């Protein structure tokens, strides 16, 4: 008899699963509806932050996004989750914000946040790949990231959506997890050590969530929906953006621990490993 796998709830996607982008996205929709429970617990904090004119974005994101006041008629936030980061763009000066997400439960939360803050926001329930065409050419800012790309299973179609949403003067800003971050973890002394993660492994199916992020939910791990994540390589991401015709202005790697997933690493060891990356681009025509 063979031993059961060490973490039975993490496995490579089967070939049949990996071939069906829409089925993987539908599974992710169900999993994120479950995980919305954690975002709901942040609601009061989010209302207070947005009402106070604050922003949940990192300083590095503020630098990338730049001044929006008087310059951004519409910002579109793809994979907006509960809307806290979307409404941060409003506080940063976007005249109108639109959030797109596949999870209706996340968008219910975003709608509650709008009611509580009076923000000029619209929420659209959609797979990012199907973002409505009537938004094409209207975004002075398209923003996405902070754990977004990993859930998508067709980067060429995604990049085409990013490009078609941009207005002629629009800018795309991506700030997301660096795929190399999964290759490293803290050892017992808080120094970086290599994990056995396969950088080129393709989509992975899992149940359960990292304690530093979503953690335990009301639904027991075994009863949760399977979800499909893929740590696209930086080469795959940049190639997809170029393939869509976007003009890349900057691609930058950062040591910023965007989800507090590496707090066990000693402070003096941080800064040596890329944990996030950013892209700034325009429509390129
Ligand atoms: C980690 S969250 C993004 C975090 C976000 N930056 C925030 O405000 O915290 C990932 C989001 O992507 C959404 N999502 C996953 N797959 C999607 C898809 N194919 N189309 C649209 N949204 C998707 C999930 O519902 C979830 O809200």
mmCIF file of N, CA and C in Angstrom, residues 2 10 42 48 81 88 90 131 196 244-245 265:
data_model
loop_
_atom_site.group_PDB
_atom_site.id
_atom_site.type_symbol
_atom_site.label_atom_id
_atom_site.label_comp_id
_atom_site.label_asym_id
_atom_site.label_seq_id
_atom_site.Cartn_x
_atom_site.Cartn_y
_atom_site.Cartn_z
ATOM 1 N N UNK A 2 0.557 2.209 -0.848
ATOM 2 C CA UNK A 2 1.361 3.445 -0.861
ATOM 3 C C UNK A 2 0.848 4.407 0.215
ATOM 4 N N UNK A 10 -3.662 19.302 -1.609
ATOM 5 C CA UNK A 10 -2.884 20.059 -2.602
ATOM 6 C C UNK A 10 -2.332 19.056 -3.598
ATOM 7 N N UNK A 42 -13.649 41.921 7.660
ATOM 8 C CA UNK A 42 -12.885 43.174 7.587
ATOM 9 C C UNK A 42 -13.790 44.370 7.259
ATOM 10 N N UNK A 48 -14.457 52.230 7.854
ATOM 11 C CA UNK A 48 -13.761 53.310 8.575
ATOM 12 C C UNK A 48 -12.627 53.873 7.724
ATOM 13 N N UNK A 81 -12.543 41.860 -5.501
ATOM 14 C CA UNK A 81 -12.930 41.267 -4.215
ATOM 15 C C UNK A 81 -13.981 42.148 -3.526
ATOM 16 N N UNK A 88 -10.302 52.611 -2.502
ATOM 17 C CA UNK A 88 -9.051 53.337 -2.222
ATOM 18 C C UNK A 88 -8.661 54.159 -3.451
ATOM 19 N N UNK A 90 -10.723 55.546 -5.467
ATOM 20 C CA UNK A 90 -11.585 56.741 -5.402
ATOM 21 C C UNK A 90 -10.961 57.762 -4.450
ATOM 22 N N UNK A 131 -15.242 40.484 -19.225
ATOM 23 C CA UNK A 131 -15.547 41.859 -18.801
ATOM 24 C C UNK A 131 -16.328 42.560 -19.912
ATOM 25 N N UNK A 196 10.436 22.826 -2.110
ATOM 26 C CA UNK A 196 10.461 21.885 -3.242
ATOM 27 C C UNK A 196 9.419 22.280 -4.305
ATOM 28 N N UNK A 244 -0.553 41.066 -26.403
ATOM 29 C CA UNK A 244 -1.809 41.819 -26.554
ATOM 30 C C UNK A 244 -1.566 43.183 -27.175
ATOM 31 N N UNK A 245 -0.317 43.555 -27.358
ATOM 32 C CA UNK A 245 0.004 44.838 -27.986
ATOM 33 C C UNK A 245 0.226 45.965 -26.999
ATOM 34 N N UNK A 265 10.587 35.259 8.304
ATOM 35 C CA UNK A 265 11.943 35.558 7.822
ATOM 36 C C UNK A 265 12.500 36.734 8.613
#
